[in-house]
Each structure stands twice: as C-alpha cells, then as structure tokens.
Amino acid sequence: METLEKMTPKICLGGITKEYIAPRTGQRTLAIADVSLDVFQGEFLCIVGPSGCGKSTILNMIAGLARPSRGELVMDGKPIRDPGAERGVVFQDYALFPWKTVRENIEFGPRYRTAGPLSASERDRIVRHYIDLVSLTGAENKYPHELSGGMRQRCAFARALANEPEVLLMDEPFAALDAQTRLILQEELLRIWGEELPRAARKTVVFITHGIDEAVYLADRVAVMSNNPGHIKTIMTVDLPRPRRESLRATAEFQKLADAIWQLIRHEAYEATIDRH
Amino acid sequence: MSLHLRLRPFILPLLLLALWQIAAMAYAQTSRMPVPGDVLTMGWTLVSSGELPLALLQSLKRVLLGFACAASLALVVGTAMAAFEPIGRNLDPIVESFRPIAPIALLPLAILWFGTGTPAAAFIVGYAAFFPMLVNTIHGVRSIDQGVIRAARTLGVSRFTILRTVVLPGALPNLFVGARLALGVAWTSIIAAELAVGAKAGGGGSGGIGQMMFVFYAYSVDLSGIIVCMIGVGLVALIIDRGVRALEFWMLPWKR
Amino acid sequence: MAAQQDNGLTVQPARTAAQPGAATPGWPTSADQRIWTALGAVFIYLRSMAVFLVIWHLGSRWVGNAILLPSPIDSAEALVELFADGEIFDNVTASLSRLGVSFGLAIVLGVSLGFAMGMNRTIYAMVDPMVELLRPISGIAWIPLGMFILGVGEALPTAIMFYGAFFPIVINTVVGVQAVNPGLVQAARVLGVSQRAIVRHVIWPAALPNILVGARLGAGAGWMAMVAAELIGAPSGLGFAIEWYRELLMTPKVLAFVFIIGLLGYLLDRLLRGLQRRLTPWAQAGGGLT
C-alpha cells in the first residue's frame, strides 16, 4: 500500500464544497464542506457514512451529474464538468430502461454514445461477453420488470461495464437486495473487478455504501464521512489479503477494522435515527 | 422571480387578443367578426340583465339533477358489482356494451320519450355521468387493501360497519375522480343537448345556455353573444372542477 | 394540469379492473383451461345480453308503440336493411374519414406541442395559460361559432373533433414528458449518450404510455364531440343519420345507428388499447398504466 502515495492520483478532489440554495427563500445549506480525496488507478475505494452525509453527492460530482460550488475536481489532469463514457455509474435503484430488454440495456452505451459508438458486430461481441460475465445468459430478451432484484443489479452492472469505462462509480448498488443476494453479489463483484489482476489492469472503483462490513470486505481503502456538513473524517487502509473469500469476515482483523469504523460513526448514526423526524 | 418571468404567461394570450382586434378591424367592412371590445360590451349587457347567469343556472340545475340520479345509482350498482362477484360478472357485459355509446347519440331517443324540456336534458346528462361514476366506484371498491379489511374483521367488526367505515372511505378518492369526470362530461353533454334541441325544435322550450347560444346563432346572428356564452361555459366548467377538488381536499385530509 | 393527469391515469386501470372475465391467472393455466375460461366469458356475455334483450322485448310489448320503443326484432331488421341497401356504409365512411383526418392531425400537433412544452420551460410558461384558458370550453361549445365560420358541412365536425381530441393529447404528453424519471436520463447521460439519443430512446418511450392514454381519452372525447357536431350541423355522417330518422319517426333505424355509433366507439377504443399493448409492453407490469 505504501506505493499508493507515490503514484499520481486517477481522480483528485481538492477542497470540494457543495452548497444548495433554496429556490424561494434563498437560504443556503452546506451539504459538503472542503472534501479532499485522491483516488488511485486500480484501487477499490469505499465511502461510508451516516445517511445524509453527502456520500451520493460526491459520487454524482465525480460522475459529472452535479458540480461543486467550490473546489477542484480532476480526472487524469482534466477537470470533470459533464458525464462521460469513461466514468460508468451503477445507480442505487439501477435506473434500467423499462422499455429495453436486458440486451438492449447493456447495448445502450456502446450503441448510442457520442464518443466512438461501436459497429453492430462489435457490440454483439461485447454484449455477449458481459452478459456471460454477470451470468445473465438466457435472460437477454427479458424486460427489467421480469427480473429479480439480483438480476436487475447484474444487468445494471453489465450496462456500466459494457461501456468499458476506466472508472466505475457505484452508489449503494446492493442496498435494495436481501442479505443473501448481497453476499453473493459482493463476492462476484470482486471476481469481475479482477482481484487476481495486477493493479494497473483493474478498474478504479468508487463505491458508496452504508454497510461497514461491505466496505471492509470490498475496499482497499475506506473513507469515513461525517455529517453537518458532510466531510471526510478519516481514511482507513484495509490491509487484508486478496483474493478475499467469505471466510475473511470471521477473522479478528476484519472484525477489528469494522469495529473501528463503527466507533467513528455510531454516535452520528444514532443521532440520525432520532433527529430525522 | 424577475418581472420578465412573471409576465411570461400573459404574452401569448395578449398577443392573440391583439391579433384578433387587428384582424377584426381590417375586415370590419366585409364580415361580422366581433372585436374584443364588442364582446366585453355584450358580456356586460348579458350579465347585468341577468340573462346569462339565469341561463347558466338553468343548465347547471339540470346537470346537478342528472348527476345526482346517476351518481346514486352508480354508487349502489358499482358497490354491488365490485363486492359481489356474480353480480359484477353478469352486469359487466351490459355495462361494457352501453359505455361506448356517445350520450349525444341518445338525444333523438330522449326527445322522443321526454320531449324537449328538462327531463330529456337530465336523461342525457344522467347517461353521460353514470359510466365514469360507475367505473370509478367499481375500481375504488376493488382496489381497497384486503389487509385492511382483514384487520377490521379480526377486530370483530360487522360486515356492514366495514362497508361504512373501511370500504367507503377507502373508495372515496376514486369516487371523487369519478365525480369530477362525470360532472365534466355532464356539463359538456348538457350544452350539446340544449344546442341540438334548439337546432331541431326551433328554439322553443328548453332554455339553458346551449339554447341561448343557438338563439344567438340562428336568430340574432350575434357572434359576440356566442363568444360571451362560450366564456360562460368555460367558467362554469372551471368552477365545477375546482369545486369538486376543493371538496376532495376538505374531505380527504389523509390524502393531502 | 393535474386534472387531466388524474383523468388519464386513474380512469385507466378502472377500465381493466371492471372486467372480471379477464381475471388474473394466478396459476399457470394450460391452453385447454384458457379456452374454457374464454368460452365461459362468452357464455356469460351471451346470457346477460339475452336477458337484456328479453326485458327490452317485453318492455316494447308493454309500451305497444313502435315509434316510442320498437322491439329488438324491428331494430335488428332495420339494421339489416341499412346494411343491405348500403346506406350505413355511406354514413360510416363519412364519419370515419373525418375521424381519420382530425384524429391524425390532433395526434401529430398535440404530441409535438406536448413535447415542446414538456421539455422547454419557457414554452411551457407561455403556452400553458392558453391551454388552461381554452380547455374548459368543450368542443361542443364551439359548434355554434364553428357553424358560423365554417358553415354546415364537412369542415365543422372535423374541426370540432380535432379540438376535442387535441387537449387530452397535449396535456397527457406534457405530463408524460415531465414525469420521465430523471434517474433514467442521468443513466443515459453517464453512458455518454447524445441529447438526440436521449430524446429518442429515453424520453419518448418513457412518455409513450401517457401519450397513448391521452390518445384514448382524446379519441373518446373527440368521437362524442363529432357525433354532436354531425347531429347539429352536417349533411352526412352517423350523427346526421340518427337525427334524420328521428324526424321521420323511424325509431328502429335510429336505434340501428345508435348501435353502430356504440360499436365504432368500442372498436376505436379496442384498437387504441391493442396499440398500447403492442407499443408499450413494458408498461404492462402492473404499473397502473396499461
């Protein structure tokens, strides 16, 4: 992990602040204050924090769907302003196109993107590859409403991957799934991401979650966020060996890391359960 | 909001009004096209003489009469059809066969049966209002959460009380949708009925706003009169719609 | 705006729910079972209609006046006669050709305006007040003015039907375009897709169920307005025919034409529903928009 600090970051957030101004009253709310964070090539970064701490806002800004009020946001030395095919997003509610089949959903990016759309035969190859990769073979011609939650998640994942982005942004992708499906998909995510590959060949992942276990199990580093206004409290390095397997969760190191993170946010998480109503 | 944004909604209507005025002045010699000014004067005359409010009130009375009959019948039939499977199954073909018939198509029959007065108009209105009300009653009663009914039954409440305290309030939002649709169609068909009666029976007998429009068309050939009537028709339609909405807002506090 | 939205979206499921014949097949049914269910529905339909016809017949016997209430047999004979001498086809063709022109025009213009209003806030702010001013004035209220401007003839029923169909289509299109899930637009944007592709492949299909609801409502309202316009101010068409035979006191023929008007209204709605099923298969999943 020491090597990380010597590399140039893939994505660089420098002093990001996001303010919302209420349209009628003109009242300002500070959602995120002075967030600085470097994300390196090939790393798996998780962001955890209590509800409403601005995790998703940060992800949306990296995706180019929102812009920071202040601060700089750079990827590979170029400022991020708009969404682009090099940054794929998996949304919490999947946002699959209901009128397109699994295949058409996955094909959407390669077919209609402005930057280098693919020919029909190339698309066919890519779509087939990713359908197989996420084990949706046989469901290609189904509509999203015919799929189970887990299959929708797989489809959304394949749609983002098929566009072959350099960075994958995931916004609580497993939040809507039941506990068993979540465990299975976590392991599969690591497999598809390429735990066995050298770092340079892996995709860079920014993964938002409120599950501490999930974060520790998946991540190379965990950024712990805090509320009012949203800021990064600590960044923890998860030095657990890869490839990781289910059994890892039972180890003392795993538990120690998870507990350390929980201690950092439990007070605020508790407050959030009272304050919110 | 800036002044510019606030004025935006008025631009197009005012522009069209100005165009109308200019066109009317340009063709003043060759046509009977009224200018906005004429319409205003005419409107003032008709309102101050009480003719227009009276005609609108007459039509509205018929609408409410027809609607009241249709709605009570639809409530009973609809609840029965939704709550009792055999009734629903057997009446459904009849309902579905009559629903597509445009109410106006029955006007000639209504005239044959009831003459050209209020009963014929109320019949058409009732026919028009019946189906939206019925369909929404059925839908409302059917869409009630079965869990809530089961909960009421485990609390030891009688069937009739469940109908009154659970089913009816549960269906109320749909009943309001039905009432708004029904009154809308009813108001449209009363105009048609009165117009047609006026056109065919030569002006006599029926009264109401549709009749008044027809008289302006056929006898006085007064276009500004017709336009004033149209504005009146639109206003009443708006008032009916907003009225039902207000009632809905007031009666459904849990839906706000 | 919200008024028509309710109309569009709430009437809809009510209609499907009103057909116990199409009960939910909770269990996997074999082809045999499905045929039996269909036959059962047909049987119930025939039985109900038979009861109705018998009551009608007894009623006409009791009234004893063929002008006031002719028997179903007389009416059926009148219908056959109208078919035999081809008179019915002339009037049906007249009405349907008007319907085709006005409804086609209403869809093209209504959907275009609806998209412009739904996607551009300035256009919406400028045009919406106009729509809200004109909408409460029903198509039928335009008939006298229309007769004055267009005269008694072909143009009047066409124009009135266009007016009647136009507003439901515009309003439901606007609602459909504005209600497109922003998450889907974002999903397309992060895939690096062009604005044109977003309109074509995200906004258009997302708004389509609402547009089709608007088309069905518009067809219903327009059909009614057109029959009224024909009844008052046209030299041909179905509305004209019922009024013509009423004046001649030939009630069986009046009833025959009423039947045809109902049948065509029904077929029009069926056609549009079939279109809904074909064009928006994804909206069948119990989303309320069938």
Short mmCIF file of N, CA, C and O in Angstrom, two decimals, chain C residues 71-157:
data_model
loop_
_atom_site.label_atom_id
_atom_site.label_comp_id
_atom_site.label_asym_id
_atom_site.label_seq_id
_atom_site.Cartn_x
_atom_site.Cartn_y
_atom_site.Cartn_z
N SER C 71 -89.42 -2.96 -30.88
CA SER C 71 -88.87 -4.19 -30.30
C SER C 71 -87.47 -4.43 -30.86
O SER C 71 -87.11 -3.89 -31.91
N PRO C 72 -86.69 -5.25 -30.17
CA PRO C 72 -85.35 -5.56 -30.67
C PRO C 72 -85.40 -6.18 -32.06
O PRO C 72 -84.48 -5.99 -32.87
N ILE C 73 -86.46 -6.92 -32.34
CA ILE C 73 -86.55 -7.57 -33.66
C ILE C 73 -86.69 -6.52 -34.76
O ILE C 73 -85.97 -6.56 -35.77
N ASP C 74 -87.59 -5.55 -34.54
CA ASP C 74 -87.73 -4.46 -35.52
C ASP C 74 -86.40 -3.76 -35.74
O ASP C 74 -86.01 -3.45 -36.87
N SER C 75 -85.70 -3.50 -34.62
CA SER C 75 -84.44 -2.76 -34.72
C SER C 75 -83.41 -3.56 -35.49
O SER C 75 -82.67 -3.02 -36.32
N ALA C 76 -83.37 -4.87 -35.24
CA ALA C 76 -82.43 -5.72 -35.96
C ALA C 76 -82.76 -5.73 -37.45
O ALA C 76 -81.86 -5.65 -38.30
N GLU C 77 -84.05 -5.79 -37.75
CA GLU C 77 -84.45 -5.75 -39.16
C GLU C 77 -84.01 -4.44 -39.82
O GLU C 77 -83.51 -4.44 -40.94
N ALA C 78 -84.20 -3.35 -39.08
CA ALA C 78 -83.79 -2.04 -39.62
C ALA C 78 -82.30 -2.04 -39.90
O ALA C 78 -81.85 -1.54 -40.94
N LEU C 79 -81.53 -2.64 -38.99
CA LEU C 79 -80.08 -2.70 -39.16
C LEU C 79 -79.72 -3.48 -40.41
O LEU C 79 -78.90 -3.04 -41.23
N VAL C 80 -80.36 -4.63 -40.58
CA VAL C 80 -80.10 -5.47 -41.75
C VAL C 80 -80.43 -4.70 -43.03
O VAL C 80 -79.66 -4.69 -44.00
N GLU C 81 -81.55 -4.02 -42.99
CA GLU C 81 -81.98 -3.25 -44.15
C GLU C 81 -80.96 -2.18 -44.52
O GLU C 81 -80.60 -2.00 -45.68
N LEU C 82 -80.47 -1.48 -43.47
CA LEU C 82 -79.49 -0.43 -43.71
C LEU C 82 -78.20 -1.00 -44.29
O LEU C 82 -77.56 -0.38 -45.15
N PHE C 83 -77.84 -2.20 -43.83
CA PHE C 83 -76.66 -2.85 -44.39
C PHE C 83 -76.93 -3.25 -45.84
O PHE C 83 -76.10 -3.06 -46.71
N ALA C 84 -78.14 -3.79 -46.09
CA ALA C 84 -78.47 -4.33 -47.40
C ALA C 84 -78.44 -3.24 -48.46
O ALA C 84 -77.87 -3.43 -49.53
N ASP C 85 -79.04 -2.09 -48.15
CA ASP C 85 -79.04 -1.07 -49.21
C ASP C 85 -77.79 -0.18 -49.16
O ASP C 85 -77.70 0.79 -49.89
N GLY C 86 -76.85 -0.55 -48.28
CA GLY C 86 -75.56 0.14 -48.29
C GLY C 86 -75.58 1.52 -47.67
O GLY C 86 -74.56 2.20 -47.65
N GLU C 87 -76.73 1.93 -47.16
CA GLU C 87 -76.81 3.29 -46.63
C GLU C 87 -75.87 3.47 -45.44
O GLU C 87 -75.27 4.52 -45.27
N ILE C 88 -75.77 2.40 -44.66
CA ILE C 88 -74.95 2.51 -43.45
C ILE C 88 -73.49 2.79 -43.80
O ILE C 88 -72.81 3.56 -43.13
N PHE C 89 -73.04 2.21 -44.93
CA PHE C 89 -71.63 2.38 -45.28
C PHE C 89 -71.32 3.83 -45.64
O PHE C 89 -70.26 4.34 -45.30
N ASP C 90 -72.28 4.49 -46.31
CA ASP C 90 -72.04 5.88 -46.67
C ASP C 90 -71.79 6.73 -45.43
O ASP C 90 -70.84 7.50 -45.36
N ASN C 91 -72.68 6.54 -44.43
CA ASN C 91 -72.55 7.36 -43.23
C ASN C 91 -71.33 6.98 -42.41
O ASN C 91 -70.65 7.84 -41.85
N VAL C 92 -71.06 5.66 -42.33
CA VAL C 92 -69.87 5.23 -41.59
C VAL C 92 -68.62 5.79 -42.25
O VAL C 92 -67.72 6.31 -41.58
N THR C 93 -68.56 5.69 -43.59
CA THR C 93 -67.38 6.22 -44.29
C THR C 93 -67.23 7.71 -44.04
O THR C 93 -66.13 8.19 -43.77
N ALA C 94 -68.33 8.45 -44.10
CA ALA C 94 -68.27 9.89 -43.88
C ALA C 94 -67.69 10.17 -42.49
O ALA C 94 -66.74 10.96 -42.35
N SER C 95 -68.24 9.50 -41.48
CA SER C 95 -67.77 9.76 -40.11
C SER C 95 -66.33 9.31 -39.92
O SER C 95 -65.53 10.02 -39.31
N LEU C 96 -66.01 8.13 -40.44
CA LEU C 96 -64.66 7.61 -40.20
C LEU C 96 -63.59 8.42 -40.92
O LEU C 96 -62.50 8.59 -40.41
N SER C 97 -63.91 8.93 -42.11
CA SER C 97 -62.88 9.72 -42.80
C SER C 97 -62.64 11.02 -42.04
O SER C 97 -61.49 11.45 -41.92
N ARG C 98 -63.70 11.62 -41.50
CA ARG C 98 -63.50 12.81 -40.66
C ARG C 98 -62.65 12.45 -39.45
O ARG C 98 -61.74 13.18 -39.06
N LEU C 99 -63.00 11.31 -38.85
CA LEU C 99 -62.25 10.86 -37.68
C LEU C 99 -60.76 10.71 -38.00
O LEU C 99 -59.90 11.17 -37.26
N GLY C 100 -60.49 10.07 -39.13
CA GLY C 100 -59.09 9.83 -39.50
C GLY C 100 -58.33 11.13 -39.63
O GLY C 100 -57.26 11.29 -39.05
N VAL C 101 -58.91 12.08 -40.38
CA VAL C 101 -58.21 13.35 -40.60
C VAL C 101 -58.00 14.08 -39.28
O VAL C 101 -56.88 14.47 -38.93
N SER C 102 -59.08 14.23 -38.51
CA SER C 102 -58.97 15.09 -37.33
C SER C 102 -58.13 14.43 -36.24
O SER C 102 -57.33 15.09 -35.59
N PHE C 103 -58.29 13.13 -36.07
CA PHE C 103 -57.54 12.46 -35.02
C PHE C 103 -56.06 12.41 -35.37
O PHE C 103 -55.20 12.65 -34.52
N GLY C 104 -55.75 12.14 -36.64
CA GLY C 104 -54.36 12.14 -37.08
C GLY C 104 -53.70 13.49 -36.83
O GLY C 104 -52.61 13.58 -36.27
N LEU C 105 -54.43 14.53 -37.21
CA LEU C 105 -53.92 15.89 -37.02
C LEU C 105 -53.72 16.21 -35.54
O LEU C 105 -52.71 16.78 -35.14
N ALA C 106 -54.72 15.80 -34.74
CA ALA C 106 -54.64 16.08 -33.29
C ALA C 106 -53.43 15.39 -32.68
O ALA C 106 -52.76 15.95 -31.83
N ILE C 107 -53.15 14.16 -33.14
CA ILE C 107 -52.01 13.44 -32.58
C ILE C 107 -50.70 14.10 -32.98
O ILE C 107 -49.84 14.39 -32.14
N VAL C 108 -50.56 14.40 -34.26
CA VAL C 108 -49.30 14.99 -34.72
C VAL C 108 -49.04 16.33 -34.03
O VAL C 108 -47.99 16.55 -33.42
N LEU C 109 -50.05 17.22 -34.07
CA LEU C 109 -49.85 18.55 -33.49
C LEU C 109 -49.80 18.48 -31.97
O LEU C 109 -48.99 19.15 -31.33
N GLY C 110 -50.68 17.66 -31.38
CA GLY C 110 -50.75 17.58 -29.92
C GLY C 110 -49.47 17.03 -29.33
O GLY C 110 -48.94 17.57 -28.35
N VAL C 111 -48.94 15.97 -29.93
CA VAL C 111 -47.72 15.37 -29.38
C VAL C 111 -46.54 16.32 -29.58
O VAL C 111 -45.71 16.49 -28.68
N SER C 112 -46.48 16.98 -30.74
CA SER C 112 -45.37 17.92 -30.96
C SER C 112 -45.41 19.04 -29.93
O SER C 112 -44.41 19.36 -29.29
N LEU C 113 -46.59 19.64 -29.77
CA LEU C 113 -46.71 20.74 -28.80
C LEU C 113 -46.42 20.23 -27.40
O LEU C 113 -45.75 20.89 -26.60
N GLY C 114 -46.91 19.04 -27.09
CA GLY C 114 -46.69 18.47 -25.76
C GLY C 114 -45.21 18.27 -25.48
O GLY C 114 -44.73 18.57 -24.39
N PHE C 115 -44.46 17.79 -26.46
CA PHE C 115 -43.01 17.61 -26.27
C PHE C 115 -42.33 18.96 -26.08
O PHE C 115 -41.49 19.12 -25.20
N ALA C 116 -42.71 19.94 -26.92
CA ALA C 116 -42.10 21.27 -26.79
C ALA C 116 -42.37 21.83 -25.40
O ALA C 116 -41.46 22.36 -24.75
N MET C 117 -43.62 21.68 -24.93
CA MET C 117 -43.97 22.23 -23.62
C MET C 117 -43.29 21.45 -22.49
O MET C 117 -42.90 22.01 -21.48
N GLY C 118 -43.21 20.13 -22.67
CA GLY C 118 -42.64 19.32 -21.61
C GLY C 118 -41.14 19.50 -21.45
O GLY C 118 -40.61 19.34 -20.37
N MET C 119 -40.46 19.82 -22.56
CA MET C 119 -39.00 19.87 -22.50
C MET C 119 -38.44 21.27 -22.37
O MET C 119 -37.27 21.45 -22.06
N ASN C 120 -39.28 22.28 -22.63
CA ASN C 120 -38.77 23.65 -22.58
C ASN C 120 -39.63 24.48 -21.65
O ASN C 120 -40.82 24.66 -21.88
N ARG C 121 -39.02 24.99 -20.60
CA ARG C 121 -39.81 25.67 -19.58
C ARG C 121 -40.36 26.99 -20.07
O ARG C 121 -41.42 27.43 -19.63
N THR C 122 -39.64 27.66 -20.95
CA THR C 122 -40.14 28.92 -21.46
C THR C 122 -41.40 28.70 -22.29
O THR C 122 -42.41 29.39 -22.11
N ILE C 123 -41.34 27.72 -23.18
CA ILE C 123 -42.52 27.42 -24.00
C ILE C 123 -43.67 27.03 -23.09
O ILE C 123 -44.81 27.47 -23.27
N TYR C 124 -43.38 26.22 -22.07
CA TYR C 124 -44.43 25.79 -21.16
C TYR C 124 -45.08 27.00 -20.50
O TYR C 124 -46.31 27.12 -20.48
N ALA C 125 -44.24 27.90 -19.97
CA ALA C 125 -44.78 29.06 -19.25
C ALA C 125 -45.62 29.93 -20.16
O ALA C 125 -46.59 30.55 -19.74
N MET C 126 -45.27 29.97 -21.46
CA MET C 126 -46.03 30.82 -22.38
C MET C 126 -47.30 30.16 -22.87
O MET C 126 -48.33 30.82 -23.03
N VAL C 127 -47.25 28.88 -23.13
CA VAL C 127 -48.39 28.23 -23.78
C VAL C 127 -49.41 27.67 -22.78
O VAL C 127 -50.60 27.67 -23.03
N ASP C 128 -48.90 27.23 -21.61
CA ASP C 128 -49.79 26.59 -20.65
C ASP C 128 -51.02 27.43 -20.28
O ASP C 128 -52.13 26.91 -20.25
N PRO C 129 -50.86 28.76 -20.03
CA PRO C 129 -52.06 29.54 -19.70
C PRO C 129 -53.11 29.51 -20.81
O PRO C 129 -54.31 29.43 -20.55
N MET C 130 -52.64 29.51 -22.06
CA MET C 130 -53.55 29.44 -23.21
C MET C 130 -54.34 28.13 -23.16
O MET C 130 -55.56 28.09 -23.33
N VAL C 131 -53.59 27.05 -22.92
CA VAL C 131 -54.23 25.73 -22.87
C VAL C 131 -55.27 25.69 -21.75
O VAL C 131 -56.39 25.23 -21.93
N GLU C 132 -54.87 26.23 -20.60
CA GLU C 132 -55.78 26.20 -19.46
C GLU C 132 -57.00 27.09 -19.67
O GLU C 132 -58.06 26.85 -19.10
N LEU C 133 -56.84 28.15 -20.48
CA LEU C 133 -57.98 29.02 -20.77
C LEU C 133 -58.95 28.32 -21.70
O LEU C 133 -60.17 28.41 -21.54
N LEU C 134 -58.42 27.62 -22.71
CA LEU C 134 -59.28 27.04 -23.74
C LEU C 134 -59.87 25.70 -23.32
O LEU C 134 -60.98 25.36 -23.73
N ARG C 135 -59.15 24.95 -22.51
CA ARG C 135 -59.54 23.59 -22.20
C ARG C 135 -60.95 23.47 -21.61
O ARG C 135 -61.69 22.58 -21.99
N PRO C 136 -61.30 24.34 -20.64
CA PRO C 136 -62.64 24.17 -20.07
C PRO C 136 -63.77 24.41 -21.07
O PRO C 136 -64.89 23.95 -20.85
N ILE C 137 -63.48 25.13 -22.16
CA ILE C 137 -64.52 25.34 -23.17
C ILE C 137 -64.55 24.10 -24.05
O ILE C 137 -63.68 23.89 -24.89
N SER C 138 -65.57 23.27 -23.86
CA SER C 138 -65.58 21.99 -24.56
C SER C 138 -65.77 22.17 -26.06
O SER C 138 -66.25 23.21 -26.52
N GLY C 139 -65.39 21.18 -26.81
CA GLY C 139 -65.52 21.23 -28.26
C GLY C 139 -66.95 21.54 -28.69
O GLY C 139 -67.19 22.28 -29.65
N ILE C 140 -67.88 20.97 -27.94
CA ILE C 140 -69.29 21.15 -28.30
C ILE C 140 -69.72 22.61 -28.20
O ILE C 140 -70.53 23.09 -29.00
N ALA C 141 -69.13 23.33 -27.22
CA ALA C 141 -69.50 24.74 -27.08
C ALA C 141 -69.02 25.57 -28.28
O ALA C 141 -69.48 26.69 -28.49
N TRP C 142 -68.11 25.01 -29.06
CA TRP C 142 -67.61 25.72 -30.26
C TRP C 142 -68.53 25.52 -31.46
O TRP C 142 -68.33 26.13 -32.51
N ILE C 143 -69.51 24.62 -31.35
CA ILE C 143 -70.31 24.29 -32.53
C ILE C 143 -71.01 25.51 -33.15
O ILE C 143 -70.90 25.72 -34.36
N PRO C 144 -71.70 26.35 -32.35
CA PRO C 144 -72.38 27.48 -32.99
C PRO C 144 -71.42 28.41 -33.71
O PRO C 144 -71.64 28.79 -34.87
N LEU C 145 -70.30 28.75 -33.03
CA LEU C 145 -69.32 29.62 -33.66
C LEU C 145 -68.73 28.93 -34.89
O LEU C 145 -68.54 29.55 -35.94
N GLY C 146 -68.49 27.63 -34.75
CA GLY C 146 -67.95 26.87 -35.86
C GLY C 146 -68.88 26.87 -37.06
O GLY C 146 -68.45 27.00 -38.20
N MET C 147 -70.17 26.72 -36.79
CA MET C 147 -71.14 26.74 -37.90
C MET C 147 -71.08 28.07 -38.61
O MET C 147 -71.23 28.17 -39.82
N PHE C 148 -70.87 29.12 -37.82
CA PHE C 148 -70.83 30.44 -38.42
C PHE C 148 -69.61 30.60 -39.30
O PHE C 148 -69.69 31.09 -40.42
N ILE C 149 -68.46 30.17 -38.77
CA ILE C 149 -67.21 30.38 -39.52
C ILE C 149 -67.08 29.37 -40.66
O ILE C 149 -66.73 29.73 -41.78
N LEU C 150 -67.37 28.09 -40.38
CA LEU C 150 -67.11 27.03 -41.37
C LEU C 150 -68.35 26.64 -42.16
O LEU C 150 -68.24 25.97 -43.18
N GLY C 151 -69.50 27.04 -41.66
CA GLY C 151 -70.72 26.64 -42.35
C GLY C 151 -71.09 25.21 -42.02
O GLY C 151 -70.34 24.48 -41.39
N VAL C 152 -72.29 24.80 -42.47
CA VAL C 152 -72.72 23.43 -42.27
C VAL C 152 -72.07 22.57 -43.34
O VAL C 152 -72.25 22.83 -44.52
N GLY C 153 -71.29 21.60 -42.94
CA GLY C 153 -70.63 20.78 -43.95
C GLY C 153 -69.53 19.93 -43.38
O GLY C 153 -69.51 19.63 -42.20
N GLU C 154 -68.60 19.58 -44.25
CA GLU C 154 -67.55 18.63 -43.91
C GLU C 154 -66.62 19.18 -42.83
O GLU C 154 -66.20 18.46 -41.93
N ALA C 155 -66.29 20.47 -42.93
CA ALA C 155 -65.23 21.03 -42.08
C ALA C 155 -65.64 21.08 -40.62
O ALA C 155 -64.81 20.88 -39.74
N LEU C 156 -66.91 21.33 -40.34
CA LEU C 156 -67.32 21.54 -38.95
C LEU C 156 -67.05 20.34 -38.05
O LEU C 156 -66.35 20.47 -37.05
N PRO C 157 -67.62 19.14 -38.38
CA PRO C 157 -67.37 18.01 -37.47
C PRO C 157 -65.88 17.68 -37.36
O PRO C 157 -65.41 17.33 -36.27
#
